[in-house]
CSV table of N, CA and C and ligand atoms in Angstrom, one decimal:
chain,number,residue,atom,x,y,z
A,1,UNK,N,-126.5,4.1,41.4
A,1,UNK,CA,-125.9,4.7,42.6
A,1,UNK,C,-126.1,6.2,42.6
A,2,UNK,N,-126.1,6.8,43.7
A,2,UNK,CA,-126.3,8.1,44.2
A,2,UNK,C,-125.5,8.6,45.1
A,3,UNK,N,-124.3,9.7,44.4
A,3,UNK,CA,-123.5,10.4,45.3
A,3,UNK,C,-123.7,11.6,46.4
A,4,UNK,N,-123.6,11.4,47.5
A,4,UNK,CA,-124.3,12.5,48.4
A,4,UNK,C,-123.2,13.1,49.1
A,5,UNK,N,-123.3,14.7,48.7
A,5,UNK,CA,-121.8,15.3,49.6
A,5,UNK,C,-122.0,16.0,50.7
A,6,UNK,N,-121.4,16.3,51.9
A,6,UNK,CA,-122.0,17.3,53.0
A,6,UNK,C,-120.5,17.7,53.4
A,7,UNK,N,-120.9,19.0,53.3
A,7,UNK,CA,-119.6,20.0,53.4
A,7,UNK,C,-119.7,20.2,55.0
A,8,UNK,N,-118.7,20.6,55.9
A,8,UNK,CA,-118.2,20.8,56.6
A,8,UNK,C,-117.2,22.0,57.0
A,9,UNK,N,-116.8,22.4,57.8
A,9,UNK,CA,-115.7,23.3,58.4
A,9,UNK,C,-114.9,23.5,59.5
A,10,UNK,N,-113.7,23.8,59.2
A,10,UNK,CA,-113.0,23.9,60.6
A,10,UNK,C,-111.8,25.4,60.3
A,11,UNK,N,-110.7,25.5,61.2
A,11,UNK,CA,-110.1,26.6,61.1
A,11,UNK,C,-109.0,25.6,61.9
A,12,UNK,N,-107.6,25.9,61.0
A,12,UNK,CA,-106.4,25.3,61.8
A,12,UNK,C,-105.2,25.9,61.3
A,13,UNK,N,-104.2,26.0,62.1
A,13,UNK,CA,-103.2,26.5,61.8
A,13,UNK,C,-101.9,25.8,60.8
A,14,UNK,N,-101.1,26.2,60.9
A,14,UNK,CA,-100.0,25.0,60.3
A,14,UNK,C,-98.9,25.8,59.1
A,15,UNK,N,-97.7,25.0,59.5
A,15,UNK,CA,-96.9,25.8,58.0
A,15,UNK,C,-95.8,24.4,57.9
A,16,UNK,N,-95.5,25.0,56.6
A,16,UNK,CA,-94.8,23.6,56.0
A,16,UNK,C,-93.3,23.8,56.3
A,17,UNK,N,-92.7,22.5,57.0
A,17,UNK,CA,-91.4,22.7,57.1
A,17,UNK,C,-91.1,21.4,56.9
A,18,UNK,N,-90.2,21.0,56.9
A,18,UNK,CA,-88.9,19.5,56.6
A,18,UNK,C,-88.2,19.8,57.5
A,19,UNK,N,-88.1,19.0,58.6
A,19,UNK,CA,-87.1,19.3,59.7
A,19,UNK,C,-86.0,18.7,59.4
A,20,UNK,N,-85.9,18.1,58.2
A,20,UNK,CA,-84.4,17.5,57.7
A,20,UNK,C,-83.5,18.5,56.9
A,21,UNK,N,-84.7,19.4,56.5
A,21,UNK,CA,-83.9,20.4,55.6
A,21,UNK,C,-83.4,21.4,56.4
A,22,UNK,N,-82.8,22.3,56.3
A,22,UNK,CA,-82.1,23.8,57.0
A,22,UNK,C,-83.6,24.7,56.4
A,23,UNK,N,-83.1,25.4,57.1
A,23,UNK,CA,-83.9,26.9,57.3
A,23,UNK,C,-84.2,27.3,55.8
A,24,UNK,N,-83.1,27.9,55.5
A,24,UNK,CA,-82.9,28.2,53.7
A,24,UNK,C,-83.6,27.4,52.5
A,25,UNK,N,-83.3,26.1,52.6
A,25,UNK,CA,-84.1,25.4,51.7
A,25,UNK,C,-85.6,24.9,52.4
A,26,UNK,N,-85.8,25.1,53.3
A,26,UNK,CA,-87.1,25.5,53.6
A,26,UNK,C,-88.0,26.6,52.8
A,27,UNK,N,-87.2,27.5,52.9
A,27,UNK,CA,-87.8,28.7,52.5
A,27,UNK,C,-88.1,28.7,51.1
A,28,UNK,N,-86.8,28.1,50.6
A,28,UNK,CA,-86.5,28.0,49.0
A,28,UNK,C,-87.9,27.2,48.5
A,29,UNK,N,-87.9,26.1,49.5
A,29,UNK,CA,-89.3,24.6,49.2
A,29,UNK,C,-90.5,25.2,49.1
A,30,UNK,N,-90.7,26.0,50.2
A,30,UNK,CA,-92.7,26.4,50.6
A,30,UNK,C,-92.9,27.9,50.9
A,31,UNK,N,-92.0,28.7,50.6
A,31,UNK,CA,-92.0,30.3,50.6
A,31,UNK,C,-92.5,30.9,51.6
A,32,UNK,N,-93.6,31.5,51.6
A,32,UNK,CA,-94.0,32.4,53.0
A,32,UNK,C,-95.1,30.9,54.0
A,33,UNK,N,-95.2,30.2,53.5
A,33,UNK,CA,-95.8,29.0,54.2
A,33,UNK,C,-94.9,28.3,55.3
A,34,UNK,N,-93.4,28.6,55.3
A,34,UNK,CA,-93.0,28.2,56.3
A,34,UNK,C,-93.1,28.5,57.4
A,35,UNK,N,-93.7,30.0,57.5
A,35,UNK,CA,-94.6,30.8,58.5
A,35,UNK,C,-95.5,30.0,59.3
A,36,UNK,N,-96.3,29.7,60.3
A,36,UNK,CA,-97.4,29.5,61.0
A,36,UNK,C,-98.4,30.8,60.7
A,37,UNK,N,-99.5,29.7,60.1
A,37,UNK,CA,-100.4,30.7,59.6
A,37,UNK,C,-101.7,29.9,59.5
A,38,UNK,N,-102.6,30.1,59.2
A,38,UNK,CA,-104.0,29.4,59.8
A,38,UNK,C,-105.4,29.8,58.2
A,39,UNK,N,-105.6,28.7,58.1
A,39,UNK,CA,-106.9,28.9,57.1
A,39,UNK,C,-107.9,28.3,57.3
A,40,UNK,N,-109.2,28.7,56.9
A,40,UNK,CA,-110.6,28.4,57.3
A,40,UNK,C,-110.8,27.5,55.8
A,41,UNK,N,-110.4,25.7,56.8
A,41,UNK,CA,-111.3,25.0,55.5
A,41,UNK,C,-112.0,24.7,55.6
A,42,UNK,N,-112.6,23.9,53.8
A,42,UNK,CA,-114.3,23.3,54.0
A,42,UNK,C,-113.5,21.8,53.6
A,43,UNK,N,-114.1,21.0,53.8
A,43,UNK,CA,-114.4,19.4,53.9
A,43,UNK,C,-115.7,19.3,53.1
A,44,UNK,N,-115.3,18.5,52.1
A,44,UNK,CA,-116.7,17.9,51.5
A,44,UNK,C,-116.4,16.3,51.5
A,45,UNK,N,-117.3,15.9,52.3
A,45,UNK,CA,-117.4,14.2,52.5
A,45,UNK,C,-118.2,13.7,51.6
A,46,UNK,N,-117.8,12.5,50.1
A,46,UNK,CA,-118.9,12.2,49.0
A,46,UNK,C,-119.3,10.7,49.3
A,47,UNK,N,-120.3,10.6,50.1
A,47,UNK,CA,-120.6,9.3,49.5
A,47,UNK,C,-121.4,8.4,48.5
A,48,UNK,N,-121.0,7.3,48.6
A,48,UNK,CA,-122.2,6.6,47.6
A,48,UNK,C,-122.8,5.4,47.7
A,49,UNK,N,-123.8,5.3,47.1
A,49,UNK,CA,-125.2,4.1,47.5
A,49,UNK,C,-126.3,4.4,46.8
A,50,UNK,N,-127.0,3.1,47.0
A,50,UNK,CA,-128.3,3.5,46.9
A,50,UNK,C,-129.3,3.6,48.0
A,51,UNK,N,-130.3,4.7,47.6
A,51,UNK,CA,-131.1,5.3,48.5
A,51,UNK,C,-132.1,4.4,48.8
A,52,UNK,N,-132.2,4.4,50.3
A,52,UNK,CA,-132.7,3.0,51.1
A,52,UNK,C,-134.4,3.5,50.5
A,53,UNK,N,-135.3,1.8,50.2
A,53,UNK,CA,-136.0,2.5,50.1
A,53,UNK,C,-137.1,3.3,50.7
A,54,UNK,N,-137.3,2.7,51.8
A,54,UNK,CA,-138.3,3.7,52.7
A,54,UNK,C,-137.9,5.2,53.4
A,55,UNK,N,-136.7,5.2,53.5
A,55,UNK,CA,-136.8,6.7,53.9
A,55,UNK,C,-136.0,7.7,52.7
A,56,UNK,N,-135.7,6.6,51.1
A,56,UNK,CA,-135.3,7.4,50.1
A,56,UNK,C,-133.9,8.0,50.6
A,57,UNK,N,-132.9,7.5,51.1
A,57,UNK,CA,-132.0,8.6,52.0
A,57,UNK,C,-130.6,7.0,51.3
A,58,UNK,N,-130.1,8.0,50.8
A,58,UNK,CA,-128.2,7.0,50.7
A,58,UNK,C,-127.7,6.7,52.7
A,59,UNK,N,-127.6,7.7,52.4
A,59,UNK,CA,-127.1,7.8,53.9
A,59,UNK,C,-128.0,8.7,55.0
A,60,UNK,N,-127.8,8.5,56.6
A,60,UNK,CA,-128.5,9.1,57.3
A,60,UNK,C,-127.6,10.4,57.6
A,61,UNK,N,-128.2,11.8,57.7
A,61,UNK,CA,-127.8,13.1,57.3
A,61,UNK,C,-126.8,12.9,58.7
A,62,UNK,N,-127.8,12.9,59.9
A,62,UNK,CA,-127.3,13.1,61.1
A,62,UNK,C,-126.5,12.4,61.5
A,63,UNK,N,-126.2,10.5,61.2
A,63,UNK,CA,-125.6,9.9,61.6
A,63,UNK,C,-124.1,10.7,60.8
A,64,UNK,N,-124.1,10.8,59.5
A,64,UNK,CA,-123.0,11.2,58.6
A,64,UNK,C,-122.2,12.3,59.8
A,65,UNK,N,-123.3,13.4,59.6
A,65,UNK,CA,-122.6,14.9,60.3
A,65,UNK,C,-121.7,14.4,61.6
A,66,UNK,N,-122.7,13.4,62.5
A,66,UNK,CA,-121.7,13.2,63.7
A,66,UNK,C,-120.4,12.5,63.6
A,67,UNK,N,-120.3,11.6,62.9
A,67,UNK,CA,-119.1,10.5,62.4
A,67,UNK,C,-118.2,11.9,61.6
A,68,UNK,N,-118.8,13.0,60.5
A,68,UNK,CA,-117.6,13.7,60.7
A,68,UNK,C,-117.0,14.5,61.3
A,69,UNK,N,-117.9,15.0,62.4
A,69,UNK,CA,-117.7,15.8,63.6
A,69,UNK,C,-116.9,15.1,64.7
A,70,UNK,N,-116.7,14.1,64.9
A,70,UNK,CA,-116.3,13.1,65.8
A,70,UNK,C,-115.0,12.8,65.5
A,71,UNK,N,-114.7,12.0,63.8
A,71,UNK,CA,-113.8,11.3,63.5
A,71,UNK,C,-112.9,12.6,63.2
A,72,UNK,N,-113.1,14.0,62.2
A,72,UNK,CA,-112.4,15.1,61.4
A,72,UNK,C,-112.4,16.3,62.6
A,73,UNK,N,-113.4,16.6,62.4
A,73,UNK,CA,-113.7,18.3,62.7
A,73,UNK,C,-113.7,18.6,64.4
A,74,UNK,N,-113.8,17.9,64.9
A,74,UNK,CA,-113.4,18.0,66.6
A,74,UNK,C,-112.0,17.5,66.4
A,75,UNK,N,-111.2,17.0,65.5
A,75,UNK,CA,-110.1,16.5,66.1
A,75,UNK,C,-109.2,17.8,65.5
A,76,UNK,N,-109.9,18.4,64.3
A,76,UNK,CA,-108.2,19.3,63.8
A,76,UNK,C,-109.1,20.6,63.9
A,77,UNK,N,-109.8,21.1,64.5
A,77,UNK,CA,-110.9,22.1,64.1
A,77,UNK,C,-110.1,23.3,65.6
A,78,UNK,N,-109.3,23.9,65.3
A,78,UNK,CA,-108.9,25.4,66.2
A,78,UNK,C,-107.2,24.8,66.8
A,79,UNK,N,-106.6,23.8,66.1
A,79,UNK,CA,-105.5,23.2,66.5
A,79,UNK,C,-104.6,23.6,65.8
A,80,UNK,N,-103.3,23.4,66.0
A,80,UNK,CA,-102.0,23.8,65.2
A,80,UNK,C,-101.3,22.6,64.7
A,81,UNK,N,-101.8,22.0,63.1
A,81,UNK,CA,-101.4,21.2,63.0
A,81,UNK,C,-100.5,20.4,63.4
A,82,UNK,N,-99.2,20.8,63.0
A,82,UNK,CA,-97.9,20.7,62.9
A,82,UNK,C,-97.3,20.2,64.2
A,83,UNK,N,-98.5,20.9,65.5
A,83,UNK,CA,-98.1,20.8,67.2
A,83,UNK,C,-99.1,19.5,68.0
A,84,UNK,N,-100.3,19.6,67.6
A,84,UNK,CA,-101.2,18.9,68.0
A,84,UNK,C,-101.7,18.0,67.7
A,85,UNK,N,-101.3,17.6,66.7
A,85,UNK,CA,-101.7,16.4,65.6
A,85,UNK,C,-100.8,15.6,65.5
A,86,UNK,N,-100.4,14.3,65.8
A,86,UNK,CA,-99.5,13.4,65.7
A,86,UNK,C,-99.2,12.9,64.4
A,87,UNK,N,-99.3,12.7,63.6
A,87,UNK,CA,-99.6,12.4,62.2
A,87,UNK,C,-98.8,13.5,60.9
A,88,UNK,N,-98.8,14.6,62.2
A,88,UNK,CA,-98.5,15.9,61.2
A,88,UNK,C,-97.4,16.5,61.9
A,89,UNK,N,-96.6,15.8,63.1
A,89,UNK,CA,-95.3,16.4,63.6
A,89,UNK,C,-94.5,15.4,62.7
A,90,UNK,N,-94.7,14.8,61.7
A,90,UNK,CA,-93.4,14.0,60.9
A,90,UNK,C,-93.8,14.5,59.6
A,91,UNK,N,-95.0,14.5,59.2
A,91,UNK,CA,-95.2,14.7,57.8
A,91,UNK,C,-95.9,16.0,57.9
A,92,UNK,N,-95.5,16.8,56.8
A,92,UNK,CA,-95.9,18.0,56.0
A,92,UNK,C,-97.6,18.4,56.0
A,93,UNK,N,-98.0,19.4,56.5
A,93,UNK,CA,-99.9,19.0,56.7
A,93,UNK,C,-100.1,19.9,55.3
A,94,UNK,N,-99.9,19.9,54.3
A,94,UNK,CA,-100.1,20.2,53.0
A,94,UNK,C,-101.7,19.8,53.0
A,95,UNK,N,-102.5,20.5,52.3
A,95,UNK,CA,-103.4,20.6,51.9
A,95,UNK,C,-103.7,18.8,51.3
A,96,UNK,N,-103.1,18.2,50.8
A,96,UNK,CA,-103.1,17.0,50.4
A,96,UNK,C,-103.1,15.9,51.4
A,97,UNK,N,-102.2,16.3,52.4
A,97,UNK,CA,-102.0,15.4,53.4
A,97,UNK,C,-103.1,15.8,54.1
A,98,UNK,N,-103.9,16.5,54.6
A,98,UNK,CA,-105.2,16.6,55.4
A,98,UNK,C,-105.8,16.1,54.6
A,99,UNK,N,-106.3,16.0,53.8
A,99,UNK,CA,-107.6,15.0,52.2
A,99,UNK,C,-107.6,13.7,52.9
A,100,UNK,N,-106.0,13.2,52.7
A,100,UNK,CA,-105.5,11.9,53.3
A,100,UNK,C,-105.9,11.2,54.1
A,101,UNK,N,-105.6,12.1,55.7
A,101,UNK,CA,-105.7,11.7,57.6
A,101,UNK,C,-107.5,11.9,57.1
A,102,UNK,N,-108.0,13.3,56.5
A,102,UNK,CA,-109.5,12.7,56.5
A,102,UNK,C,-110.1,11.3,56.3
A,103,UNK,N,-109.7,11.3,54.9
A,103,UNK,CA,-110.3,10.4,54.2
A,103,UNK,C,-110.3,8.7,55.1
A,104,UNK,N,-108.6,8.7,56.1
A,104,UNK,CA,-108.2,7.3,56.7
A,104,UNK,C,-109.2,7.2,58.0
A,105,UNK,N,-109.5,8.7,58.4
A,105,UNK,CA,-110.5,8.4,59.7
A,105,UNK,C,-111.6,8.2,59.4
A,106,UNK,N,-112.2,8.6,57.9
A,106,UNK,CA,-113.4,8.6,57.8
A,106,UNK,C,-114.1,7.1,56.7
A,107,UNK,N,-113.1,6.5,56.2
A,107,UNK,CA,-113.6,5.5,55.6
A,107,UNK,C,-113.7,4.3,56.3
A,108,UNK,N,-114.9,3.5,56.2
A,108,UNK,CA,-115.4,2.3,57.1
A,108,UNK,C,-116.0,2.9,58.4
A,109,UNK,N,-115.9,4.0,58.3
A,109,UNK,CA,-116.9,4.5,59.7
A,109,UNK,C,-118.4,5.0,58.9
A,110,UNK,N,-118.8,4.6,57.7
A,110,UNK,CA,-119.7,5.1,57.6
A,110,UNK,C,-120.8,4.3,57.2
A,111,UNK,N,-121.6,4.3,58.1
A,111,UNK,CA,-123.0,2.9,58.3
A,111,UNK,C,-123.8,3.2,56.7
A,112,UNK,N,-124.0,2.0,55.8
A,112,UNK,CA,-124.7,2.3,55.1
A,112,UNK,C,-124.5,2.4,53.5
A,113,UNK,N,-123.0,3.2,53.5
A,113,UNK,CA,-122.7,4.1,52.3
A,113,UNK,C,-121.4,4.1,52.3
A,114,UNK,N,-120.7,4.0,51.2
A,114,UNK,CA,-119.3,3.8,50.7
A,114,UNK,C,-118.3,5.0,50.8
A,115,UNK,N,-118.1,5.7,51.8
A,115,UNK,CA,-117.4,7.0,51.2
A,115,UNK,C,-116.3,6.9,49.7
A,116,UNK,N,-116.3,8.0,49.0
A,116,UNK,CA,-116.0,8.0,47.7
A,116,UNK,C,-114.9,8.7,47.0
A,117,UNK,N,-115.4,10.6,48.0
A,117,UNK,CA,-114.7,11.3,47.2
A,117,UNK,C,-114.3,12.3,49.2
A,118,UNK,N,-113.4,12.2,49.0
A,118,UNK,CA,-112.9,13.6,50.0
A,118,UNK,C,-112.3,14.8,49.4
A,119,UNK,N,-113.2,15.7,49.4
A,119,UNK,CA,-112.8,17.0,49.0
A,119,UNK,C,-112.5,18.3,50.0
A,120,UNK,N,-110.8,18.4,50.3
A,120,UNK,CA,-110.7,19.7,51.0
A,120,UNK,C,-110.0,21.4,50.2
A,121,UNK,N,-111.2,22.3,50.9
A,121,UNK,CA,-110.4,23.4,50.5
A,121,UNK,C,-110.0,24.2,51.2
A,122,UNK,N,-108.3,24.2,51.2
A,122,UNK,CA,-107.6,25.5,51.7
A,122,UNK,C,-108.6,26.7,52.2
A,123,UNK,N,-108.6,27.0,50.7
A,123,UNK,CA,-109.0,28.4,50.4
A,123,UNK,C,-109.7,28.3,48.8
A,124,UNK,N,-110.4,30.1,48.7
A,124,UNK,CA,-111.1,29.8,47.8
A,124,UNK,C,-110.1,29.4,46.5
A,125,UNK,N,-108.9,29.6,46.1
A,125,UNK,CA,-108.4,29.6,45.2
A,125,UNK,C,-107.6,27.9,45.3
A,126,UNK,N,-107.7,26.8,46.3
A,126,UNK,CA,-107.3,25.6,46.3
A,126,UNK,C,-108.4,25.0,46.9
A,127,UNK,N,-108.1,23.6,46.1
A,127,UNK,CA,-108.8,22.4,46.7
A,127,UNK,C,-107.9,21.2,46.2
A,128,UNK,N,-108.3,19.8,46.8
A,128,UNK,CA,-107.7,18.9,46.6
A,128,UNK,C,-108.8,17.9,47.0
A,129,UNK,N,-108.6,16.6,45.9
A,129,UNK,CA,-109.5,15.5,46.1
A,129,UNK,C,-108.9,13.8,46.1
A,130,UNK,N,-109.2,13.4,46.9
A,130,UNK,CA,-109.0,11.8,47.1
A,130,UNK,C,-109.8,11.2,47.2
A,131,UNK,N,-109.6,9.9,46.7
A,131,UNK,CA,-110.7,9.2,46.3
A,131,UNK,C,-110.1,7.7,46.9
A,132,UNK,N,-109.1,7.9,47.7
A,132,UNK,CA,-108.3,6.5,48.4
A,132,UNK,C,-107.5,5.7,47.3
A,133,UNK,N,-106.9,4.6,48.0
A,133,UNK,CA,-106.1,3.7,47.3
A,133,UNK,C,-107.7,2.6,46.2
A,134,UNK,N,-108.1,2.9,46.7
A,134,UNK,CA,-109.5,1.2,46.1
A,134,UNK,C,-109.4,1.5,44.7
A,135,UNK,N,-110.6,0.5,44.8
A,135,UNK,CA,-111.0,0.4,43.1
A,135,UNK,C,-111.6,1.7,42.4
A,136,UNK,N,-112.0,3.0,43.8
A,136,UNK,CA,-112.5,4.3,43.0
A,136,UNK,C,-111.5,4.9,42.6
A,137,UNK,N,-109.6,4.5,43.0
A,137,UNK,CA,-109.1,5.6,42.9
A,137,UNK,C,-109.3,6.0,41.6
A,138,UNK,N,-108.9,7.1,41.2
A,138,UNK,CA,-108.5,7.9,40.0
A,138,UNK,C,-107.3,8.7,39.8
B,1,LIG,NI1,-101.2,27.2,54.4
């Protein structure tokens, strides 16, 4: 088998709150994050297969890029989580929970090849990786 990753990007806003908590233990919870504040992530999509043999290719580059541009990166790419995202006005858009909503839009949409590994980074100093509930989790 052959893992093939293609990074991606978007920019979105978002801060962490608990609308069940008060103000104070918000702050206490996620510190200056309760703020609306916005980071430029990368998305790395990993799939895996084997490479077909006549065009040697796991997956098709172009079909991949559109299915993540379609299913991820048009949908949260210059939006305010927390406001525009349905998924993310109840739950927390933590760095973890976007891995997640990726990983759910992007597995079984991908002709060919198994997605494997979803890797998002914040920032350069965070990332986070899911690998789903299956038999790859870890
Ligand atoms: Ni943040």
């Amino acid at each position: 088998m052959v893992y093939v990753t293609r990074r991606a990007f978007f920019c979105a806003a978002h801060r962490y709150y608990d609308q069940s908590l008060s103000s104070e233990k918000n702050r206490e919870q996620f510190g200056p994050c309760v703020n609306t504040h916005g980071h430029n992530y990368e998305l790395e999509v990993t799939v895996v297969g084997e490479p077909d043999e006549k065009t040697g290719m796991v997956v098709n580059l172009t079909s991949l890029d559109a299915i993540v541009k379609k299913r991820v990166i048009d949908i949260l790419d210059h939006k305010n989580l927390n406001v525009d995202i349905e998924e993310f006005k109840s739950v927390v858009p933590t760095t973890e929970m976007i891995a997640r909503y990726a990983w759910m839009r992007l597995e079984n949409c991908i002709e060919g090849a198994t997605l494997y590994r979803v890797r998002l980074y914040e920032d350069p100093t965070l990332f986070v990786d899911y690998y789903g509930e299956g038999e790859h989790a870890g």
